[in-house]
Amino acid sequence: MDITAQASSIGSLADDTRRALYEHVSEQTEPISREEAATAVGISPNMARFHLDKLVDAGLLETEFRRLSGRTGPGAGRPSKLYRRAATTIAVSLPERRYDLVGHLLAGAIERAGDGTSLNDAVAEVARDEGHEIAASAAAETEPDDLSRVAAVLAAQGFEPREQDGALTLANCPFDSLAREHTDLVCSANLSLIGGILEGMNCPHLRASGEPHAGQCCVAIRPAG
């Protein structure tokens, strides 16, 4: 989801009834029916169905169909629609943070270092590989030039790129608090990540360079050479 969709999903919980239903469903170890949810929050089953389905539309709940009697075959009755909390994580941060991404990189680096690779090399390799994957999975862009294409991919990762004089600076660090506390490790991973994105997008005429500035990402993209 983009930030607008995520904010809209979380905004669904501003309604007291929907929030109560969501909280009740989330507390259960098994999916529940609309009747059970309705009884728990003190509303009619029809009203519960309306609000529960809105929570499904918002990506906060998921559904499945199952016969509660446990019987099968003719005469067993129709399967009931059951609700459970969605497995997808929905979070909104302003400015955007991607601690999930940096955690994924560092966990992968630790695993690779267990094979005998030095930790610094493992971080660089894993981050570069992740950059290749981000580039490969990026939607086909219709931007007029490579710098604009790269900017679109980095914007989708939360970097807030700014183009000036044929270069990109990155106004936001998605790894902010970790970068401030573990600067060398996280900024090195970030540099390799963005370098991998450039490689994956086949932009040899662009390079990622470390350019620390207070209040923004430590990497800039400039013409190679």
Tab-separated table of C-alpha atoms in Angstrom:
chain	number	residue	atom	x	y	z
A	1	MET	CA	0.000	0.000	0.000
A	2	ASP	CA	1.096	3.587	-0.555
A	3	ILE	CA	0.905	6.014	2.342
A	4	THR	CA	-2.537	7.290	1.316
A	5	ALA	CA	-3.998	3.778	1.343
A	6	GLN	CA	-2.312	2.955	4.652
A	7	ALA	CA	-3.588	6.143	6.276
A	8	SER	CA	-7.077	5.422	4.946
A	9	SER	CA	-6.956	1.907	6.400
A	10	ILE	CA	-5.935	3.125	9.834
A	11	GLY	CA	-8.519	5.905	9.571
A	12	SER	CA	-11.200	3.217	9.420
A	13	LEU	CA	-10.577	2.634	13.119
A	14	ALA	CA	-11.683	6.166	13.990
A	15	ASP	CA	-15.244	4.813	14.015
A	16	ASP	CA	-15.946	3.497	17.536
A	17	THR	CA	-17.944	0.476	16.367
A	18	ARG	CA	-15.350	-0.602	13.804
A	19	ARG	CA	-12.556	-0.176	16.306
A	20	ALA	CA	-14.420	-2.315	18.860
A	21	LEU	CA	-15.040	-5.017	16.254
A	22	TYR	CA	-11.434	-4.952	15.090
A	23	GLU	CA	-10.136	-5.215	18.638
A	24	HIS	CA	-12.456	-8.126	19.435
A	25	VAL	CA	-11.549	-10.036	16.280
A	26	SER	CA	-7.835	-9.424	16.934
A	27	GLU	CA	-8.095	-10.836	20.437
A	28	GLN	CA	-9.421	-14.205	19.204
A	29	THR	CA	-7.191	-17.175	18.490
A	30	GLU	CA	-9.563	-18.455	15.777
A	31	PRO	CA	-11.645	-16.700	13.080
A	32	ILE	CA	-15.112	-15.721	14.300
A	33	SER	CA	-18.538	-15.209	12.754
A	34	ARG	CA	-20.387	-11.929	12.424
A	35	GLU	CA	-22.920	-13.170	15.005
A	36	GLU	CA	-20.222	-13.723	17.612
A	37	ALA	CA	-18.668	-10.344	16.840
A	38	ALA	CA	-22.068	-8.645	17.001
A	39	THR	CA	-22.834	-10.147	20.413
A	40	ALA	CA	-19.433	-9.128	21.756
A	41	VAL	CA	-19.876	-5.424	20.937
A	42	GLY	CA	-23.656	-5.240	21.392
A	43	ILE	CA	-24.914	-4.555	17.857
A	44	SER	CA	-27.097	-6.405	15.364
A	45	PRO	CA	-25.560	-9.053	13.072
A	46	ASN	CA	-26.455	-6.993	9.993
A	47	MET	CA	-24.672	-3.935	11.364
A	48	ALA	CA	-21.706	-6.110	12.352
A	49	ARG	CA	-21.498	-7.515	8.819
A	50	PHE	CA	-21.475	-4.006	7.343
A	51	HIS	CA	-18.635	-2.811	9.562
A	52	LEU	CA	-16.659	-6.042	9.370
A	53	ASP	CA	-16.747	-5.980	5.575
A	54	LYS	CA	-15.570	-2.364	5.627
A	55	LEU	CA	-12.608	-3.509	7.718
A	56	VAL	CA	-11.937	-6.227	5.141
A	57	ASP	CA	-12.037	-3.620	2.355
A	58	ALA	CA	-9.539	-1.541	4.358
A	59	GLY	CA	-7.140	-4.480	4.557
A	60	LEU	CA	-7.424	-4.778	8.339
A	61	LEU	CA	-9.357	-8.080	8.413
A	62	GLU	CA	-9.365	-11.206	6.268
A	63	THR	CA	-12.124	-13.758	5.724
A	64	GLU	CA	-12.524	-17.463	5.228
A	65	PHE	CA	-15.538	-19.752	4.769
A	66	ARG	CA	-16.051	-22.799	6.955
A	67	ARG	CA	-18.911	-24.941	8.281
A	68	LEU	CA	-18.971	-24.337	12.021
A	69	SER	CA	-20.772	-27.639	12.637
A	70	GLY	CA	-17.775	-29.544	11.345
A	71	ARG	CA	-20.089	-31.689	9.183
A	72	THR	CA	-19.599	-32.167	5.455
A	73	GLY	CA	-21.703	-33.383	2.566
A	74	PRO	CA	-25.417	-32.900	1.794
A	75	GLY	CA	-27.418	-31.374	4.615
A	76	ALA	CA	-24.360	-29.970	6.366
A	77	GLY	CA	-25.507	-26.419	5.688
A	78	ARG	CA	-23.786	-23.491	4.069
A	79	PRO	CA	-20.273	-22.480	5.173
A	80	SER	CA	-20.148	-19.461	7.477
A	81	LYS	CA	-18.147	-16.363	6.649
A	82	LEU	CA	-15.504	-15.937	9.354
A	83	TYR	CA	-13.273	-12.983	10.137
A	84	ARG	CA	-9.713	-12.820	11.421
A	85	ARG	CA	-7.080	-10.118	11.713
A	86	ALA	CA	-5.141	-9.566	8.482
A	87	ALA	CA	-1.580	-10.855	8.417
A	88	THR	CA	-0.351	-7.762	6.550
A	89	THR	CA	1.267	-5.085	8.689
A	90	ILE	CA	-0.139	-1.597	8.183
A	91	ALA	CA	1.823	1.315	9.584
A	92	VAL	CA	2.120	4.999	8.794
A	93	SER	CA	5.157	7.105	9.652
A	94	LEU	CA	5.789	10.689	8.637
A	95	PRO	CA	8.402	11.120	7.341
A	96	GLU	CA	8.502	7.582	6.002
A	97	ARG	CA	10.708	5.061	7.795
A	98	ARG	CA	11.727	1.607	6.498
A	99	TYR	CA	13.098	-0.173	9.546
A	100	ASP	CA	11.680	-3.397	8.128
A	101	LEU	CA	14.021	-3.067	5.154
A	102	VAL	CA	17.168	-2.333	7.140
A	103	GLY	CA	16.285	-5.157	9.552
A	104	HIS	CA	15.951	-7.523	6.590
A	105	LEU	CA	19.358	-6.418	5.282
A	106	LEU	CA	21.168	-6.832	8.585
A	107	ALA	CA	19.574	-10.204	9.319
A	108	GLY	CA	20.654	-11.430	5.889
A	109	ALA	CA	24.159	-10.113	6.471
A	110	ILE	CA	24.450	-11.926	9.800
A	111	GLU	CA	23.394	-15.177	8.128
A	112	ARG	CA	25.928	-14.686	5.336
A	113	ALA	CA	28.683	-13.811	7.818
A	114	GLY	CA	28.059	-17.192	9.443
A	115	ASP	CA	29.471	-18.790	6.284
A	116	GLY	CA	32.830	-17.104	6.866
A	117	THR	CA	32.287	-13.810	5.023
A	118	SER	CA	33.381	-10.754	7.002
A	119	LEU	CA	30.451	-8.806	8.414
A	120	ASN	CA	31.289	-5.645	6.441
A	121	ASP	CA	31.488	-7.592	3.191
A	122	ALA	CA	28.289	-9.470	4.033
A	123	VAL	CA	26.397	-6.220	4.658
A	124	ALA	CA	27.590	-4.783	1.347
A	125	GLU	CA	26.733	-7.946	-0.601
A	126	VAL	CA	23.271	-8.410	0.892
A	127	ALA	CA	22.404	-4.739	0.470
A	128	ARG	CA	23.557	-4.735	-3.152
A	129	ASP	CA	21.540	-7.873	-3.872
A	130	GLU	CA	18.480	-6.255	-2.291
A	131	GLY	CA	19.029	-3.206	-4.503
A	132	HIS	CA	19.017	-5.468	-7.560
A	133	GLU	CA	15.716	-6.998	-6.413
A	134	ILE	CA	14.131	-3.587	-5.822
A	135	ALA	CA	15.176	-2.508	-9.317
A	136	ALA	CA	13.867	-5.738	-10.860
A	137	SER	CA	10.487	-5.460	-9.139
A	138	ALA	CA	9.983	-1.761	-9.901
A	139	ALA	CA	7.068	-1.024	-12.183
A	140	ALA	CA	7.971	0.007	-15.709
A	141	GLU	CA	8.364	3.758	-15.600
A	142	THR	CA	7.576	6.221	-18.363
A	143	GLU	CA	9.998	8.821	-17.039
A	144	PRO	CA	11.889	10.786	-19.698
A	145	ASP	CA	15.427	9.915	-18.548
A	146	ASP	CA	17.402	7.584	-16.268
A	147	LEU	CA	17.772	10.091	-13.453
A	148	SER	CA	14.007	10.515	-13.305
A	149	ARG	CA	13.522	6.733	-13.419
A	150	VAL	CA	15.898	6.290	-10.497
A	151	ALA	CA	14.147	9.085	-8.616
A	152	ALA	CA	10.803	7.304	-9.012
A	153	VAL	CA	12.195	4.040	-7.607
A	154	LEU	CA	13.875	5.791	-4.665
A	155	ALA	CA	10.711	7.766	-3.933
A	156	ALA	CA	8.814	4.482	-3.632
A	157	GLN	CA	11.334	3.419	-0.950
A	158	GLY	CA	10.816	6.609	1.066
A	159	PHE	CA	14.006	8.510	0.182
A	160	GLU	CA	12.277	11.689	-1.079
A	161	PRO	CA	14.727	12.379	-3.963
A	162	ARG	CA	15.354	15.947	-5.110
A	163	GLU	CA	16.815	16.586	-8.563
A	164	GLN	CA	19.210	19.487	-9.035
A	165	ASP	CA	21.914	20.140	-11.636
A	166	GLY	CA	21.829	16.607	-13.030
A	167	ALA	CA	22.103	14.915	-9.613
A	168	LEU	CA	19.794	13.547	-6.922
A	169	THR	CA	19.976	14.314	-3.233
A	170	LEU	CA	17.775	12.363	-0.846
A	171	ALA	CA	15.846	14.539	1.566
A	172	ASN	CA	14.712	11.701	3.851
A	173	CYS	CA	16.592	8.865	5.512
A	174	PRO	CA	14.216	5.894	5.860
A	175	PHE	CA	16.572	4.419	8.481
A	176	ASP	CA	16.861	7.600	10.553
A	177	SER	CA	17.160	6.507	14.192
A	178	LEU	CA	19.315	3.465	13.378
A	179	ALA	CA	21.530	5.574	11.139
A	180	ARG	CA	22.095	8.070	13.953
A	181	GLU	CA	22.949	5.373	16.496
A	182	HIS	CA	24.894	3.014	14.194
A	183	THR	CA	26.062	5.416	11.515
A	184	ASP	CA	28.913	3.515	9.855
A	185	LEU	CA	27.020	0.221	9.620
A	186	VAL	CA	23.678	1.568	8.405
A	187	CYS	CA	25.064	4.209	6.052
A	188	SER	CA	27.399	1.642	4.484
A	189	ALA	CA	24.438	-0.668	3.906
A	190	ASN	CA	22.435	2.217	2.476
A	191	LEU	CA	25.209	3.148	0.055
A	192	SER	CA	25.442	-0.453	-1.176
A	193	LEU	CA	21.649	-0.710	-1.434
A	194	ILE	CA	21.364	2.360	-3.654
A	195	GLY	CA	24.403	1.278	-5.658
A	196	GLY	CA	22.633	-2.043	-6.265
A	197	ILE	CA	19.512	-0.216	-7.420
A	198	LEU	CA	21.571	1.737	-9.961
A	199	GLU	CA	23.225	-1.481	-11.182
A	200	GLY	CA	19.872	-3.244	-11.398
A	201	MET	CA	18.427	-0.376	-13.413
A	202	ASN	CA	21.425	-0.502	-15.779
A	203	CYS	CA	22.600	3.033	-15.076
A	204	PRO	CA	26.430	2.759	-15.238
A	205	HIS	CA	26.682	6.490	-15.913
A	206	LEU	CA	25.279	7.220	-12.437
A	207	ARG	CA	26.945	6.460	-9.111
A	208	ALA	CA	25.914	6.539	-5.469
A	209	SER	CA	28.258	8.523	-3.250
A	210	GLY	CA	28.408	9.066	0.483
A	211	GLU	CA	27.623	12.705	1.252
A	212	PRO	CA	26.457	13.037	4.874
A	213	HIS	CA	24.262	16.046	5.609
A	214	ALA	CA	22.354	16.774	8.792
A	215	GLY	CA	18.654	16.020	8.498
A	216	GLN	CA	18.768	14.024	5.247
A	217	CYS	CA	20.013	10.769	3.735
A	218	CYS	CA	23.787	10.312	3.582
A	219	VAL	CA	23.756	9.232	-0.088
A	220	ALA	CA	23.539	11.280	-3.286
A	221	ILE	CA	23.383	10.098	-6.907
A	222	ARG	CA	25.620	11.885	-9.355
A	223	PRO	CA	27.026	11.317	-12.862
A	224	ALA	CA	29.842	8.768	-12.778
A	225	GLY	CA	33.331	10.162	-13.209
